[in-house]
Amino acid sequence: MVELSNKVKLDPWGHISVKDYGWLMRTFGIKPFNEILDKFREIAKPNRYMRRGIIFGHRDFDKRVINPLTKGEPVALLTGFMPSGKFHFGHKLTADQIIYYQRLGVKIHVVIADAEAYAVRKMDREKTIEIGLYEYIANLIALGLDPSRAVFYFQTNQKPAYYRLIQMFSRKVSLAEMEAIYGNMEPSKVISALTQAADILHVQLDDYGGYKNVIVPVGADQDPHLRLARDIADRFHNELGLERPASTYHMLQRGLDGNKMSSSKPESTIFLTDSLEVARSKLMRALTGGRATVEEQKKLGAEPWKCTVYDFYMFQLIDDDKGLQEIYDSCVSGKLLCGHCKRNAWDLLEKFLEEHQKKLEKAKDVVLKYVDPPKF
Ligand code: TRP
Ligand code: SF4
């Protein structure tokens, strides 16, 4: 567990890995997701991230998702990606959720945070646009999102009603308050945070469909943005009719070296565009929870909770809960050895990547039909 004292802010632009999800929930009042799982089961089959506690927390999910869906009222989803690097399995976790909600009838909005990538990550404009289109949007379509029923947009290519929100929000937020949420602030971060609030809240405006029930599924590191957006919604409730958005929080899958998964460390993750050769060698070198020798492992069993290959099974490769349990059991009992287990994981991953990469090539050809990229 990382020790985060109360003085340490959760920095969505930084590199703190949020391992202590309990701390996050206690400190910021995020509710455990499992408390509402049974109620949710009455209207839909929870996805595997919900069932396995990977989606561990929420705010207002019952009020803004379960209740309206039960009554047949419209729900919108808004989430986003910063196009700062290639699409990897960490991003797929969010993508899978977006697709899942679309199939439940939720109206999907996906933002490509190119303004944030430019200002905070100091990315080149052309590069972020290219990555936004051909990595993020193309992969979402290839994974099964129906682009004809989804809205994609770039932060730098929106309509005036959206930018007006950013300008208006600036009136009712103080720098001290932002520093209390984010830590040290500078103009690039102030603008990025207000822009993200506009992302989260703009779908409530009439120009954008007037959706009052909005769900924002994000990784735990994005919670500061949700807290700000909820406060802003309260302050503009009368003037603009804004309501607090609901959110869910997922754990971030660890990298293959056991540390943070990141596009800037290619060995820490598998990109969905990695060649089979590269993907295979990354997986084969991944950190496991195996023992020093085969004899020891047969005797003591291994430790799947330390194993990044097991993470892959749990997050990505096995949807069937019983199948996953069997791997866990044979791992801890010492029946399963790591070499064999990695080869099984590779068989599943290889099949997925082969099929996905074919779909991706087709998706790239249609991306421009569904989104208007910035012109400069
Ligand atoms: N800040 C997010 C990231 O780093 C991207 C983002 C921008 C976003 N706007 C959003 C995420 C709105 C969720 C909702 O990936
Ligand atoms: Fe990981 Fe499999 Fe080894 Fe268990 S047997 S530690 S799940 S690689």
Short mmCIF file of C-alpha atoms and ligand atoms in Angstrom, two decimals:
data_model
loop_
_atom_site.label_atom_id
_atom_site.label_comp_id
_atom_site.label_asym_id
_atom_site.label_seq_id
_atom_site.Cartn_x
_atom_site.Cartn_y
_atom_site.Cartn_z
CA MET A 1 0.00 0.00 0.00
CA VAL A 2 1.22 3.49 -0.73
CA GLU A 3 1.08 5.74 2.26
CA LEU A 4 -0.86 8.81 1.33
CA SER A 5 -1.23 11.24 4.17
CA ASN A 6 -4.17 13.60 4.19
CA LYS A 7 -1.90 16.33 2.97
CA VAL A 8 -1.12 14.52 -0.24
CA LYS A 9 -3.51 15.40 -3.05
CA LEU A 10 -4.60 12.89 -5.60
CA ASP A 11 -3.02 14.31 -8.75
CA PRO A 12 -4.70 13.18 -11.96
CA TRP A 13 -1.71 14.48 -13.95
CA GLY A 14 0.89 12.97 -11.68
CA HIS A 15 2.26 9.54 -11.16
CA ILE A 16 0.89 8.49 -7.82
CA SER A 17 -0.45 5.01 -8.25
CA VAL A 18 -3.69 4.76 -6.40
CA LYS A 19 -3.22 1.46 -4.66
CA ASP A 20 -5.11 2.26 -1.54
CA TYR A 21 -8.64 2.35 -2.86
CA GLY A 22 -10.03 2.07 0.66
CA TRP A 23 -8.25 5.28 1.57
CA LEU A 24 -9.75 6.97 -1.47
CA MET A 25 -13.26 5.89 -0.55
CA ARG A 26 -12.98 6.91 3.08
CA THR A 27 -11.37 10.25 2.36
CA PHE A 28 -13.63 11.35 -0.45
CA GLY A 29 -16.89 9.60 0.36
CA ILE A 30 -16.99 7.28 -2.64
CA LYS A 31 -19.55 4.51 -2.00
CA PRO A 32 -18.66 0.84 -2.42
CA PHE A 33 -20.03 -0.44 -5.70
CA ASN A 34 -20.93 -3.85 -4.28
CA GLU A 35 -23.64 -2.26 -2.13
CA ILE A 36 -25.77 -1.56 -5.19
CA LEU A 37 -24.81 -4.58 -7.26
CA ASP A 38 -27.88 -6.61 -6.33
CA LYS A 39 -30.23 -3.78 -7.13
CA PHE A 40 -28.49 -3.36 -10.46
CA ARG A 41 -28.80 -7.09 -11.20
CA GLU A 42 -32.55 -6.61 -11.31
CA ILE A 43 -32.25 -4.60 -14.50
CA ALA A 44 -29.04 -5.88 -16.14
CA LYS A 45 -26.30 -8.46 -15.96
CA PRO A 46 -23.35 -6.69 -14.36
CA ASN A 47 -20.19 -6.74 -16.47
CA ARG A 48 -17.12 -8.57 -15.26
CA TYR A 49 -15.47 -5.44 -13.88
CA MET A 50 -18.50 -4.87 -11.70
CA ARG A 51 -18.78 -8.50 -10.64
CA ARG A 52 -15.09 -8.75 -9.72
CA GLY A 53 -14.85 -5.53 -7.74
CA ILE A 54 -12.55 -3.94 -10.34
CA ILE A 55 -15.19 -1.23 -10.44
CA PHE A 56 -14.97 -0.69 -6.71
CA GLY A 57 -16.78 2.57 -6.10
CA HIS A 58 -19.41 4.97 -7.30
CA ARG A 59 -21.23 8.19 -6.61
CA ASP A 60 -24.99 8.38 -7.27
CA PHE A 61 -25.07 5.31 -9.53
CA ASP A 62 -28.41 4.26 -8.04
CA LYS A 63 -29.97 7.68 -8.50
CA ARG A 64 -28.65 8.49 -11.98
CA VAL A 65 -28.37 5.06 -13.60
CA ILE A 66 -30.40 2.35 -11.90
CA ASN A 67 -33.52 4.42 -11.22
CA PRO A 68 -33.85 6.04 -14.64
CA LEU A 69 -33.07 2.81 -16.49
CA THR A 70 -35.71 1.05 -14.39
CA LYS A 71 -38.23 3.69 -15.41
CA GLY A 72 -37.13 3.73 -19.03
CA GLU A 73 -35.79 7.29 -18.79
CA PRO A 74 -32.79 8.42 -20.85
CA VAL A 75 -29.28 8.10 -19.45
CA ALA A 76 -26.13 9.47 -21.05
CA LEU A 77 -22.53 8.43 -20.59
CA LEU A 78 -19.60 10.76 -20.94
CA THR A 79 -16.02 9.69 -20.60
CA GLY A 80 -12.77 10.55 -22.25
CA PHE A 81 -9.23 9.71 -23.16
CA MET A 82 -6.15 11.85 -23.25
CA PRO A 83 -4.52 11.04 -26.61
CA SER A 84 -0.98 11.05 -25.32
CA GLY A 85 0.09 7.59 -26.44
CA LYS A 86 -1.00 4.33 -27.98
CA PHE A 87 -4.15 2.50 -26.89
CA HIS A 88 -3.33 -0.30 -24.45
CA PHE A 89 -5.17 -2.78 -22.28
CA GLY A 90 -5.65 -0.20 -19.53
CA HIS A 91 -7.69 1.89 -21.96
CA LYS A 92 -9.60 -1.19 -23.05
CA LEU A 93 -11.08 -1.40 -19.57
CA THR A 94 -12.83 1.92 -20.11
CA ALA A 95 -13.71 1.02 -23.70
CA ASP A 96 -15.39 -2.22 -22.61
CA GLN A 97 -17.53 -0.30 -20.16
CA ILE A 98 -18.58 2.24 -22.77
CA ILE A 99 -19.67 -0.59 -25.09
CA TYR A 100 -21.49 -2.33 -22.28
CA TYR A 101 -23.52 0.79 -21.48
CA GLN A 102 -24.32 1.38 -25.13
CA ARG A 103 -25.88 -2.07 -25.23
CA LEU A 104 -28.01 -1.12 -22.23
CA GLY A 105 -29.42 1.77 -24.23
CA VAL A 106 -27.31 4.53 -22.71
CA LYS A 107 -26.38 7.38 -25.07
CA ILE A 108 -22.59 7.44 -25.46
CA HIS A 109 -20.34 10.53 -25.61
CA VAL A 110 -16.59 10.13 -25.88
CA VAL A 111 -14.22 13.07 -25.61
CA ILE A 112 -10.70 13.06 -26.98
CA ALA A 113 -8.88 15.36 -24.58
CA ASP A 114 -6.54 16.92 -27.10
CA ALA A 115 -6.54 20.32 -25.35
CA GLU A 116 -5.37 18.63 -22.16
CA ALA A 117 -2.72 16.57 -23.99
CA TYR A 118 -1.40 19.74 -25.62
CA ALA A 119 -1.34 21.90 -22.51
CA VAL A 120 -0.42 19.46 -19.75
CA ARG A 121 1.43 16.68 -21.57
CA LYS A 122 3.01 19.11 -24.04
CA MET A 123 2.05 16.96 -26.99
CA ASP A 124 2.25 18.09 -30.56
CA ARG A 125 -1.19 19.05 -32.00
CA GLU A 126 -0.99 16.94 -35.10
CA LYS A 127 0.16 13.94 -33.16
CA THR A 128 -2.69 14.10 -30.63
CA ILE A 129 -5.27 14.40 -33.40
CA GLU A 130 -3.79 11.44 -35.23
CA ILE A 131 -3.68 9.36 -32.04
CA GLY A 132 -7.20 10.42 -31.09
CA LEU A 133 -8.58 9.27 -34.42
CA TYR A 134 -6.60 6.18 -35.26
CA GLU A 135 -5.77 4.83 -31.83
CA TYR A 136 -8.68 5.78 -29.55
CA ILE A 137 -11.74 6.14 -31.73
CA ALA A 138 -10.69 3.37 -34.13
CA ASN A 139 -10.04 0.94 -31.28
CA LEU A 140 -13.38 1.74 -29.67
CA ILE A 141 -15.16 0.93 -32.92
CA ALA A 142 -13.11 -2.21 -33.46
CA LEU A 143 -13.94 -3.39 -29.94
CA GLY A 144 -17.64 -3.17 -30.76
CA LEU A 145 -18.89 0.35 -30.14
CA ASP A 146 -21.55 1.25 -32.69
CA PRO A 147 -20.24 4.58 -33.98
CA SER A 148 -23.54 5.52 -35.60
CA ARG A 149 -25.15 5.74 -32.16
CA ALA A 150 -22.27 7.45 -30.35
CA VAL A 151 -20.94 11.00 -30.22
CA PHE A 152 -17.18 11.52 -30.46
CA TYR A 153 -15.55 14.93 -30.21
CA PHE A 154 -12.22 16.64 -29.71
CA GLN A 155 -11.98 19.25 -26.93
CA THR A 156 -10.54 21.81 -29.34
CA ASN A 157 -13.30 21.36 -31.89
CA GLN A 158 -16.54 22.01 -30.05
CA LYS A 159 -19.49 24.36 -30.41
CA PRO A 160 -19.71 27.73 -28.58
CA ALA A 161 -22.20 26.44 -25.97
CA TYR A 162 -19.48 24.15 -24.65
CA TYR A 163 -16.75 26.82 -24.48
CA ARG A 164 -19.19 29.22 -22.86
CA LEU A 165 -19.43 26.76 -19.96
CA ILE A 166 -15.68 26.92 -19.36
CA GLN A 167 -15.83 30.71 -19.29
CA MET A 168 -18.84 30.77 -16.98
CA PHE A 169 -17.43 28.13 -14.63
CA SER A 170 -14.35 30.29 -14.03
CA ARG A 171 -16.52 32.79 -12.13
CA LYS A 172 -17.55 30.41 -9.38
CA VAL A 173 -14.32 28.50 -8.68
CA SER A 174 -11.42 29.88 -6.66
CA LEU A 175 -7.77 29.08 -7.05
CA ALA A 176 -7.53 28.08 -3.39
CA GLU A 177 -10.31 25.61 -3.89
CA MET A 178 -8.65 24.13 -6.96
CA GLU A 179 -5.38 23.84 -5.09
CA ALA A 180 -7.17 22.02 -2.30
CA ILE A 181 -8.39 19.50 -4.85
CA TYR A 182 -5.41 19.19 -7.19
CA GLY A 183 -2.38 20.49 -5.36
CA ASN A 184 -0.15 22.95 -7.15
CA MET A 185 -2.04 24.70 -9.97
CA GLU A 186 -0.89 26.56 -13.04
CA PRO A 187 -2.90 27.99 -15.96
CA SER A 188 -2.65 24.84 -18.11
CA LYS A 189 -4.12 22.76 -15.31
CA VAL A 190 -6.79 25.32 -14.42
CA ILE A 191 -8.00 25.38 -18.01
CA SER A 192 -7.78 21.60 -18.35
CA ALA A 193 -9.79 21.06 -15.18
CA LEU A 194 -12.52 23.51 -16.22
CA THR A 195 -12.55 21.96 -19.68
CA GLN A 196 -13.02 18.53 -18.17
CA ALA A 197 -15.91 19.92 -16.08
CA ALA A 198 -17.44 21.19 -19.32
CA ASP A 199 -16.97 17.72 -20.85
CA ILE A 200 -18.75 16.12 -17.94
CA LEU A 201 -21.58 18.65 -17.69
CA HIS A 202 -22.28 19.88 -21.24
CA VAL A 203 -24.51 16.95 -22.22
CA GLN A 204 -27.08 18.40 -19.82
CA LEU A 205 -27.50 21.48 -22.03
CA ASP A 206 -30.38 21.51 -24.49
CA ASP A 207 -27.94 21.95 -27.38
CA TYR A 208 -26.48 18.57 -26.50
CA GLY A 209 -29.54 16.52 -25.75
CA GLY A 210 -30.45 17.82 -22.30
CA TYR A 211 -29.47 14.59 -20.49
CA LYS A 212 -29.89 15.06 -16.74
CA ASN A 213 -28.85 11.53 -15.82
CA VAL A 214 -25.19 11.23 -16.67
CA ILE A 215 -22.74 8.48 -15.78
CA VAL A 216 -18.99 9.07 -15.97
CA PRO A 217 -16.96 5.85 -15.69
CA VAL A 218 -13.32 6.62 -14.92
CA GLY A 219 -10.15 5.31 -13.36
CA ALA A 220 -9.69 6.17 -9.70
CA ASP A 221 -7.10 8.83 -10.54
CA GLN A 222 -9.78 10.99 -12.21
CA ASP A 223 -11.86 11.49 -9.08
CA PRO A 224 -10.61 15.05 -8.44
CA HIS A 225 -12.24 16.09 -11.72
CA LEU A 226 -15.51 14.52 -10.67
CA ARG A 227 -15.47 16.29 -7.33
CA LEU A 228 -14.92 19.61 -9.06
CA ALA A 229 -17.63 18.94 -11.66
CA ARG A 230 -20.13 18.02 -8.94
CA ASP A 231 -19.43 21.23 -7.00
CA ILE A 232 -19.76 23.27 -10.17
CA ALA A 233 -23.06 21.55 -10.99
CA ASP A 234 -24.41 22.63 -7.59
CA ARG A 235 -23.32 26.24 -8.15
CA PHE A 236 -24.94 26.37 -11.58
CA HIS A 237 -28.04 24.44 -10.67
CA ASN A 238 -30.28 27.49 -10.74
CA GLU A 239 -28.65 29.34 -13.56
CA LEU A 240 -28.12 26.44 -15.97
CA GLY A 241 -30.18 23.63 -14.50
CA LEU A 242 -27.12 21.44 -13.98
CA GLU A 243 -27.38 18.27 -11.88
CA ARG A 244 -24.56 16.33 -10.25
CA PRO A 245 -23.23 13.59 -12.51
CA ALA A 246 -22.87 10.01 -11.30
CA SER A 247 -19.54 8.25 -11.57
CA THR A 248 -17.93 4.87 -11.19
CA TYR A 249 -14.32 4.22 -10.31
CA HIS A 250 -12.22 1.35 -11.51
CA MET A 251 -8.90 0.04 -10.33
CA LEU A 252 -6.08 0.52 -12.74
CA GLN A 253 -4.63 -2.72 -14.06
CA ARG A 254 -1.01 -3.01 -12.99
CA GLY A 255 1.70 -3.01 -15.60
CA LEU A 256 3.48 -6.21 -16.61
CA ASP A 257 6.39 -5.25 -14.34
CA GLY A 258 4.06 -4.83 -11.36
CA ASN A 259 4.23 -1.02 -11.48
CA LYS A 260 2.03 1.54 -13.18
CA MET A 261 0.84 0.65 -16.68
CA SER A 262 1.74 3.48 -19.01
CA SER A 263 2.06 4.19 -22.73
CA SER A 264 5.36 5.88 -22.02
CA LYS A 265 6.79 2.57 -20.76
CA PRO A 266 6.06 0.18 -23.67
CA GLU A 267 7.33 -2.82 -21.71
CA SER A 268 4.77 -2.21 -18.95
CA THR A 269 1.80 -2.95 -21.14
CA ILE A 270 0.60 -4.56 -24.33
CA PHE A 271 -0.72 -2.23 -26.99
CA LEU A 272 -3.66 -3.47 -29.00
CA THR A 273 -1.53 -2.84 -32.08
CA ASP A 274 1.55 -4.75 -30.88
CA SER A 275 2.67 -7.42 -33.33
CA LEU A 276 2.03 -10.96 -32.12
CA GLU A 277 5.73 -11.44 -31.64
CA VAL A 278 6.14 -8.35 -29.47
CA ALA A 279 2.98 -9.05 -27.47
CA ARG A 280 4.08 -12.61 -26.84
CA SER A 281 7.51 -11.67 -25.61
CA LYS A 282 6.04 -9.02 -23.29
CA LEU A 283 3.64 -11.52 -21.78
CA MET A 284 6.31 -14.19 -21.39
CA ARG A 285 8.50 -11.75 -19.46
CA ALA A 286 5.67 -10.51 -17.23
CA LEU A 287 6.05 -10.58 -13.47
CA THR A 288 4.26 -13.57 -11.94
CA GLY A 289 3.48 -14.70 -8.43
CA GLY A 290 5.46 -17.88 -8.98
CA ARG A 291 7.99 -19.39 -6.58
CA ALA A 292 11.73 -19.58 -7.07
CA THR A 293 11.71 -23.24 -8.10
CA VAL A 294 9.21 -25.68 -9.56
CA GLU A 295 9.54 -27.90 -6.48
CA GLU A 296 8.75 -25.04 -4.18
CA GLN A 297 5.75 -24.01 -6.28
CA LYS A 298 4.37 -27.55 -6.29
CA LYS A 299 4.72 -27.64 -2.54
CA LEU A 300 3.59 -24.15 -1.52
CA GLY A 301 1.45 -23.05 -4.45
CA ALA A 302 1.94 -19.66 -6.10
CA GLU A 303 0.57 -16.21 -5.29
CA PRO A 304 -1.88 -15.03 -7.97
CA TRP A 305 -2.54 -11.75 -6.16
CA LYS A 306 1.06 -10.79 -6.96
CA CYS A 307 0.83 -11.97 -10.54
CA THR A 308 0.39 -9.65 -13.54
CA VAL A 309 -0.54 -12.61 -15.75
CA TYR A 310 -3.37 -13.39 -13.39
CA ASP A 311 -4.37 -9.72 -13.67
CA PHE A 312 -4.62 -10.26 -17.42
CA TYR A 313 -6.89 -13.24 -16.94
CA MET A 314 -9.05 -11.35 -14.47
CA PHE A 315 -9.30 -8.03 -16.32
CA GLN A 316 -9.16 -9.18 -19.90
CA LEU A 317 -8.94 -12.79 -20.89
CA ILE A 318 -11.62 -14.73 -19.03
CA ASP A 319 -15.17 -13.54 -18.80
CA ASP A 320 -16.53 -16.64 -17.13
CA ASP A 321 -16.18 -16.33 -13.34
CA LYS A 322 -15.95 -20.08 -12.78
CA GLY A 323 -13.12 -20.38 -15.29
CA LEU A 324 -11.24 -17.64 -13.48
CA GLN A 325 -11.81 -19.30 -10.11
CA GLU A 326 -10.35 -22.54 -11.46
CA ILE A 327 -7.14 -20.78 -12.48
CA TYR A 328 -6.92 -19.17 -9.07
CA ASP A 329 -7.46 -22.45 -7.26
CA SER A 330 -4.96 -24.42 -9.30
CA CYS A 331 -2.44 -21.62 -8.92
CA VAL A 332 -2.62 -21.44 -5.12
CA SER A 333 -2.67 -25.21 -4.79
CA GLY A 334 0.53 -25.58 -6.79
CA LYS A 335 -1.07 -27.67 -9.52
CA LEU A 336 -0.58 -24.99 -12.15
CA LEU A 337 2.94 -23.92 -13.08
CA CYS A 338 3.74 -20.50 -14.46
CA GLY A 339 5.19 -21.57 -17.81
CA HIS A 340 2.08 -23.52 -18.64
CA CYS A 341 -0.19 -20.82 -17.31
CA LYS A 342 1.50 -18.13 -19.41
CA ARG A 343 1.14 -20.26 -22.53
CA ASN A 344 -2.59 -20.61 -21.86
CA ALA A 345 -2.87 -16.87 -21.39
CA TRP A 346 -0.99 -16.34 -24.62
CA ASP A 347 -3.36 -18.63 -26.56
CA LEU A 348 -6.27 -16.44 -25.48
CA LEU A 349 -4.45 -13.20 -26.05
CA GLU A 350 -3.17 -14.24 -29.46
CA LYS A 351 -6.65 -15.11 -30.63
CA PHE A 352 -7.99 -11.80 -29.38
CA LEU A 353 -5.22 -9.72 -30.94
CA GLU A 354 -5.43 -11.46 -34.31
CA GLU A 355 -9.15 -10.84 -34.60
CA HIS A 356 -9.00 -7.37 -33.15
CA GLN A 357 -6.26 -6.17 -35.47
CA LYS A 358 -8.29 -7.16 -38.51
CA LYS A 359 -11.28 -5.22 -37.21
CA LEU A 360 -9.05 -2.28 -36.38
CA GLU A 361 -7.87 -1.91 -39.97
CA LYS A 362 -11.49 -1.70 -41.11
CA ALA A 363 -12.42 0.70 -38.31
CA LYS A 364 -9.60 3.09 -39.28
CA ASP A 365 -11.18 3.48 -42.71
CA VAL A 366 -14.50 4.69 -41.29
CA VAL A 367 -13.36 6.86 -38.37
CA LEU A 368 -13.69 10.13 -40.29
CA LYS A 369 -17.34 9.39 -41.01
CA TYR A 370 -18.12 9.74 -37.33
CA VAL A 371 -15.98 12.54 -35.98
CA ASP A 372 -14.89 15.95 -37.09
CA PRO A 373 -11.21 16.39 -36.24
CA PRO A 374 -9.79 19.85 -35.54
CA LYS A 375 -8.52 21.51 -38.72
CA PHE A 376 -5.22 22.79 -37.40
N1 TRP B 1 -8.34 13.62 -18.02
C1 TRP B 1 -8.72 12.41 -18.69
C2 TRP B 1 -7.46 11.54 -18.86
O1 TRP B 1 -6.41 11.91 -18.46
C3 TRP B 1 -9.37 12.65 -20.03
C4 TRP B 1 -10.69 13.35 -19.94
C5 TRP B 1 -10.97 14.61 -20.40
C6 TRP B 1 -11.89 12.84 -19.36
N2 TRP B 1 -12.26 14.89 -20.18
C7 TRP B 1 -12.87 13.86 -19.55
C8 TRP B 1 -12.23 11.66 -18.70
C9 TRP B 1 -14.16 13.72 -19.09
C10 TRP B 1 -13.54 11.52 -18.23
C11 TRP B 1 -14.50 12.54 -18.42
O2 TRP B 1 -7.53 10.47 -19.41
FE1 SF4 B 2 0.48 -16.30 -12.18
FE2 SF4 B 2 -0.32 -18.46 -13.44
FE3 SF4 B 2 2.01 -18.43 -12.13
FE4 SF4 B 2 -0.29 -18.42 -10.81
S1 SF4 B 2 0.48 -20.05 -12.12
S2 SF4 B 2 1.49 -17.13 -10.41
S3 SF4 B 2 -1.59 -17.19 -12.15
S4 SF4 B 2 1.48 -17.22 -13.94
#
